mmCIF file of C-alpha atoms in Angstrom:
data_model
loop_
_atom_site.group_PDB
_atom_site.id
_atom_site.type_symbol
_atom_site.label_atom_id
_atom_site.label_comp_id
_atom_site.label_asym_id
_atom_site.label_seq_id
_atom_site.Cartn_x
_atom_site.Cartn_y
_atom_site.Cartn_z
ATOM 1 C CA ASP A 900 45.171 102.782 33.504
ATOM 2 C CA VAL A 901 47.102 100.399 30.801
ATOM 3 C CA LYS A 902 48.896 97.997 32.536
ATOM 4 C CA VAL A 903 51.146 96.191 29.809
ATOM 5 C CA THR A 904 53.483 93.212 32.218
ATOM 6 C CA GLN A 905 56.438 91.071 31.116
ATOM 7 C CA SER A 906 57.054 87.948 32.457
ATOM 8 C CA SER A 907 60.825 88.604 34.094
ATOM 9 C CA ARG A 908 62.716 91.717 34.674
ATOM 10 C CA TYR A 909 66.058 90.317 34.531
ATOM 11 C CA LEU A 910 66.946 86.705 32.935
ATOM 12 C CA VAL A 911 70.375 85.345 31.971
ATOM 13 C CA LYS A 912 70.968 82.565 29.568
ATOM 14 C CA ARG A 913 73.608 81.064 27.731
ATOM 15 C CA THR A 914 74.674 81.205 23.955
ATOM 16 C CA GLY A 915 72.255 78.474 21.864
ATOM 17 C CA GLU A 916 69.386 78.330 24.338
ATOM 18 C CA LYS A 917 65.872 78.976 23.714
ATOM 19 C CA VAL A 918 64.621 81.859 24.754
ATOM 20 C CA PHE A 919 60.888 82.728 25.159
ATOM 21 C CA LEU A 920 60.160 86.157 26.003
ATOM 22 C CA GLU A 921 56.152 86.736 27.654
ATOM 23 C CA CYS A 922 54.188 89.930 27.858
ATOM 24 C CA VAL A 923 51.177 90.945 28.499
ATOM 25 C CA GLN A 924 48.470 93.588 28.391
ATOM 26 C CA ASP A 925 44.938 94.130 30.121
ATOM 27 C CA MET A 926 43.280 96.963 27.859
ATOM 28 C CA ASP A 927 42.086 94.591 25.018
ATOM 29 C CA HIS A 928 44.815 96.137 22.727
ATOM 30 C CA GLU A 929 44.828 94.973 19.083
ATOM 31 C CA ASN A 930 48.215 95.868 18.506
ATOM 32 C CA MET A 931 51.248 94.707 20.379
ATOM 33 C CA PHE A 932 54.865 95.296 19.289
ATOM 34 C CA TRP A 933 58.608 93.851 20.720
ATOM 35 C CA TYR A 934 61.398 96.231 20.592
ATOM 36 C CA ARG A 935 65.212 96.253 21.855
ATOM 37 C CA GLN A 936 66.956 99.302 23.664
ATOM 38 C CA ASP A 937 70.405 99.208 23.187
ATOM 39 C CA PRO A 938 72.673 102.249 24.124
ATOM 40 C CA GLY A 939 73.511 104.080 21.245
ATOM 41 C CA LEU A 940 71.474 102.389 18.729
ATOM 42 C CA GLY A 941 68.170 103.530 21.169
ATOM 43 C CA LEU A 942 64.689 101.614 20.647
ATOM 44 C CA ARG A 943 64.240 99.133 17.446
ATOM 45 C CA LEU A 944 61.285 97.736 16.457
ATOM 46 C CA ILE A 945 61.820 93.812 15.990
ATOM 47 C CA TYR A 946 58.233 92.194 15.156
ATOM 48 C CA PHE A 947 54.674 93.218 15.947
ATOM 49 C CA SER A 948 51.287 92.499 15.722
ATOM 50 C CA TYR A 949 48.045 94.104 14.676
ATOM 51 C CA ASP A 950 45.927 90.697 15.874
ATOM 52 C CA VAL A 951 45.611 87.262 16.639
ATOM 53 C CA LYS A 952 47.896 85.137 15.094
ATOM 54 C CA MET A 953 49.289 87.781 12.792
ATOM 55 C CA LYS A 954 52.441 89.233 12.839
ATOM 56 C CA GLU A 955 54.540 91.721 10.591
ATOM 57 C CA LYS A 956 58.618 91.608 10.778
ATOM 58 C CA GLY A 957 60.308 95.332 11.960
ATOM 59 C CA ASP A 958 63.317 96.444 11.644
ATOM 60 C CA ILE A 959 65.468 94.049 12.517
ATOM 61 C CA PRO A 960 63.636 90.373 13.308
ATOM 62 C CA GLU A 961 67.013 88.055 12.485
ATOM 63 C CA GLY A 962 67.190 85.392 14.949
ATOM 64 C CA TYR A 963 63.953 86.488 16.534
ATOM 65 C CA SER A 964 60.448 84.537 16.287
ATOM 66 C CA VAL A 965 57.214 85.508 17.533
ATOM 67 C CA SER A 966 53.469 84.174 18.371
ATOM 68 C CA ARG A 967 50.433 85.864 18.878
ATOM 69 C CA GLU A 968 47.676 82.680 20.278
ATOM 70 C CA LYS A 969 45.700 85.265 22.283
ATOM 71 C CA LYS A 970 44.760 88.747 22.133
ATOM 72 C CA GLU A 971 46.208 89.746 25.053
ATOM 73 C CA ARG A 972 49.799 87.828 24.883
ATOM 74 C CA PHE A 973 52.361 88.623 22.543
ATOM 75 C CA SER A 974 55.639 86.335 23.008
ATOM 76 C CA LEU A 975 58.941 87.038 21.655
ATOM 77 C CA ILE A 976 61.322 83.662 20.901
ATOM 78 C CA LEU A 977 65.242 83.837 20.462
ATOM 79 C CA GLU A 978 65.287 80.340 18.411
ATOM 80 C CA SER A 979 69.379 80.103 19.722
ATOM 81 C CA ALA A 980 70.278 83.290 21.617
ATOM 82 C CA SER A 981 73.506 84.790 20.961
ATOM 83 C CA THR A 982 75.594 87.059 22.988
ATOM 84 C CA ASN A 983 74.640 90.013 20.391
ATOM 85 C CA GLN A 984 71.206 89.423 21.708
ATOM 86 C CA THR A 985 72.076 91.010 25.153
ATOM 87 C CA SER A 986 70.007 93.285 25.849
ATOM 88 C CA MET A 987 66.925 95.276 27.266
ATOM 89 C CA TYR A 988 63.665 94.080 25.612
ATOM 90 C CA LEU A 989 60.377 96.080 25.643
ATOM 91 C CA CYS A 990 57.402 95.117 25.055
ATOM 92 C CA ALA A 991 54.531 97.626 23.548
ATOM 93 C CA SER A 992 50.942 97.470 22.887
ATOM 94 C CA SER A 993 48.688 100.350 21.418
ATOM 95 C CA HIS A 994 44.818 100.434 20.063
ATOM 96 C CA PRO A 995 44.492 100.763 16.337
ATOM 97 C CA ARG A 996 41.865 103.775 16.900
ATOM 98 C CA GLY A 997 43.087 104.974 20.085
ATOM 99 C CA GLN A 998 43.782 108.928 21.031
ATOM 100 C CA GLY A 999 47.143 110.589 19.687
ATOM 101 C CA GLY A 1000 48.097 108.427 16.730
ATOM 102 C CA GLN A 1001 47.895 105.050 18.730
ATOM 103 C CA THR A 1002 50.505 106.396 21.627
ATOM 104 C CA GLN A 1003 51.837 102.681 22.450
ATOM 105 C CA TYR A 1004 51.905 101.780 26.835
ATOM 106 C CA PHE A 1005 55.438 99.675 27.710
ATOM 107 C CA GLY A 1006 55.809 97.152 29.779
ATOM 108 C CA PRO A 1007 59.093 97.601 31.634
ATOM 109 C CA GLY A 1008 60.725 95.957 30.229
ATOM 110 C CA THR A 1009 63.488 92.616 30.258
ATOM 111 C CA ARG A 1010 66.977 92.715 30.905
ATOM 112 C CA LEU A 1011 68.528 89.740 29.166
ATOM 113 C CA LEU A 1012 72.171 88.556 29.354
ATOM 114 C CA VAL A 1013 73.860 85.787 27.463
ATOM 115 C CA LEU A 1014 76.893 84.219 28.462
ATOM 116 C CA GLN B 462 70.047 110.342 7.380
ATOM 117 C CA LYS B 463 67.253 108.845 10.227
ATOM 118 C CA GLU B 464 63.564 110.106 9.954
ATOM 119 C CA VAL B 465 63.863 111.110 13.584
ATOM 120 C CA GLU B 466 66.950 113.177 15.612
ATOM 121 C CA GLN B 467 67.464 114.150 18.690
ATOM 122 C CA ASP B 468 70.795 114.480 20.607
ATOM 123 C CA PRO B 469 71.067 112.190 23.007
ATOM 124 C CA GLY B 470 73.326 114.441 25.401
ATOM 125 C CA PRO B 471 73.617 114.457 28.480
ATOM 126 C CA LEU B 472 71.994 117.626 29.133
ATOM 127 C CA SER B 473 72.870 118.427 33.004
ATOM 128 C CA VAL B 474 71.002 122.152 34.382
ATOM 129 C CA PRO B 475 70.636 122.953 37.883
ATOM 130 C CA GLU B 476 67.348 122.409 39.673
ATOM 131 C CA GLY B 477 64.709 125.418 38.858
ATOM 132 C CA ALA B 478 66.098 125.424 35.502
ATOM 133 C CA ILE B 479 63.971 125.820 32.330
ATOM 134 C CA VAL B 480 64.689 122.763 30.055
ATOM 135 C CA SER B 481 64.119 122.600 26.153
ATOM 136 C CA LEU B 482 64.478 119.129 24.763
ATOM 137 C CA ASN B 483 63.797 119.268 20.854
ATOM 138 C CA CYS B 484 63.978 116.646 18.336
ATOM 139 C CA THR B 485 63.888 117.282 14.036
ATOM 140 C CA TYR B 486 62.200 114.901 11.285
ATOM 141 C CA SER B 487 62.385 114.649 8.140
ATOM 142 C CA ASN B 488 58.761 112.693 6.646
ATOM 143 C CA SER B 489 56.448 115.713 6.166
ATOM 144 C CA ALA B 490 53.353 112.916 6.577
ATOM 145 C CA PHE B 491 54.077 112.840 10.641
ATOM 146 C CA GLN B 492 50.607 113.658 12.061
ATOM 147 C CA TYR B 493 51.033 112.604 15.364
ATOM 148 C CA PHE B 494 53.676 113.177 17.823
ATOM 149 C CA MET B 495 54.692 112.184 21.486
ATOM 150 C CA TRP B 496 57.214 112.780 24.070
ATOM 151 C CA TYR B 497 58.016 109.373 26.506
ATOM 152 C CA ARG B 498 60.229 109.596 29.917
ATOM 153 C CA GLN B 499 61.808 106.556 30.839
ATOM 154 C CA TYR B 500 63.892 105.961 34.123
ATOM 155 C CA SER B 501 66.920 103.819 34.086
ATOM 156 C CA ARG B 502 66.175 100.773 34.025
ATOM 157 C CA LYS B 503 62.468 101.098 33.225
ATOM 158 C CA GLY B 504 59.893 101.273 30.542
ATOM 159 C CA PRO B 505 59.378 103.805 28.518
ATOM 160 C CA GLU B 506 56.080 105.478 29.936
ATOM 161 C CA LEU B 507 53.691 108.316 27.995
ATOM 162 C CA LEU B 508 54.290 111.907 29.491
ATOM 163 C CA MET B 509 52.496 113.595 26.672
ATOM 164 C CA TYR B 510 51.296 113.755 22.824
ATOM 165 C CA THR B 511 50.202 116.683 20.433
ATOM 166 C CA TYR B 512 48.268 116.171 16.871
ATOM 167 C CA SER B 513 49.506 118.175 14.127
ATOM 168 C CA SER B 514 51.142 122.006 15.319
ATOM 169 C CA GLY B 515 50.740 123.908 18.315
ATOM 170 C CA ASN B 516 51.316 123.863 21.724
ATOM 171 C CA LYS B 517 49.875 121.568 24.518
ATOM 172 C CA GLU B 518 50.683 121.985 28.241
ATOM 173 C CA ASP B 519 50.498 119.977 31.120
ATOM 174 C CA GLY B 520 51.968 120.749 34.488
ATOM 175 C CA ARG B 521 55.142 121.880 34.603
ATOM 176 C CA PHE B 522 55.605 120.360 30.407
ATOM 177 C CA THR B 523 54.729 121.741 27.502
ATOM 178 C CA ALA B 524 54.807 120.152 24.349
ATOM 179 C CA GLN B 525 55.275 122.440 21.106
ATOM 180 C CA VAL B 526 55.177 121.221 17.201
ATOM 181 C CA ASP B 527 56.350 123.305 14.451
ATOM 182 C CA LYS B 528 55.292 121.364 11.049
ATOM 183 C CA SER B 529 56.637 124.341 8.684
ATOM 184 C CA SER B 530 60.030 123.094 10.069
ATOM 185 C CA LYS B 531 60.080 120.047 10.862
ATOM 186 C CA TYR B 532 60.659 120.377 14.546
ATOM 187 C CA ILE B 533 58.774 119.147 17.899
ATOM 188 C CA SER B 534 59.808 120.329 21.721
ATOM 189 C CA LEU B 535 59.559 119.798 25.106
ATOM 190 C CA PHE B 536 59.981 122.272 27.455
ATOM 191 C CA ILE B 537 60.173 121.233 31.422
ATOM 192 C CA ARG B 538 60.130 124.495 33.865
ATOM 193 C CA ASP B 539 60.945 124.688 37.255
ATOM 194 C CA SER B 540 62.927 121.422 36.968
ATOM 195 C CA GLN B 541 63.303 118.742 39.861
ATOM 196 C CA PRO B 542 65.408 115.875 40.682
ATOM 197 C CA SER B 543 62.662 113.332 39.711
ATOM 198 C CA ASP B 544 62.655 114.598 36.185
ATOM 199 C CA SER B 545 65.799 113.308 35.858
ATOM 200 C CA ALA B 546 65.940 110.659 32.906
ATOM 201 C CA THR B 547 65.901 109.649 29.417
ATOM 202 C CA TYR B 548 63.086 111.274 26.717
ATOM 203 C CA LEU B 549 62.911 109.874 23.877
ATOM 204 C CA CYS B 550 60.336 111.810 21.047
ATOM 205 C CA ALA B 551 57.982 109.289 18.947
ATOM 206 C CA MET B 552 56.326 110.031 16.092
ATOM 207 C CA ASN B 553 53.858 108.805 13.112
ATOM 208 C CA THR B 554 51.051 109.300 10.762
ATOM 209 C CA GLY B 555 48.444 107.800 12.368
ATOM 210 C CA ALA B 556 49.828 103.955 11.112
ATOM 211 C CA GLN B 557 50.454 101.706 13.935
ATOM 212 C CA LYS B 558 54.236 102.219 13.912
ATOM 213 C CA LEU B 559 55.749 104.497 15.593
ATOM 214 C CA VAL B 560 59.220 106.421 14.908
ATOM 215 C CA PHE B 561 61.383 107.067 17.739
ATOM 216 C CA GLY B 562 64.047 109.275 18.230
ATOM 217 C CA GLN B 563 67.334 108.216 20.047
ATOM 218 C CA GLY B 564 66.597 110.029 23.677
ATOM 219 C CA THR B 565 68.262 112.605 25.513
ATOM 220 C CA ARG B 566 69.614 111.700 28.723
ATOM 221 C CA LEU B 567 68.610 114.835 31.521
ATOM 222 C CA THR B 568 70.200 115.244 34.829
ATOM 223 C CA ILE B 569 68.908 117.923 36.996
ATOM 224 C CA ASN B 570 71.456 118.936 39.604
ATOM 225 C CA PRO B 571 69.993 119.423 43.564
#
């Protein structure tokens, strides 16, 4: 079974802090994704990566950056956290030649509260 | 107009009922269609995927795709309280990114 893990389930940070969210997958997937999920807005793609050291902006990249130094690990960075970044953050991974149009497998999510 | 439209509900049905969840889409290039289930405060888990048109069955779950109408459905037979969750449809052309519906919140009442 694909396993995607995220470093924290819950985080509380202060406005202006730098925040690191880490994601690790154990299935040797090339593709990794970061989403945020908010009530009424659904899942929104922040950044994704096709390979080590590669990244592409998603639909809402402003205020975020990412790092992918190893294939299994994809980090999301909030350079200076703001209250409007309070959200559920979800990491996902997929294989570029996987079944089902590259179905994505999700981690458990990190609930971030910025005060 | 969103690429994928999904009624957010909430939808509440009695235990044992047949549930029908639906999504419509506008991009005729979509080829792969998925359904995810998400329990409260958890990440989405893949339920089923189908390619192109047709039906796919897995236990009490049936996924249906009608590409001519740009309409997909998920049917749950003999619904159980443990089926209470948010159900998200997702689709893509075969490229890496998925387009998600907003999700339908479903409650099965004992």
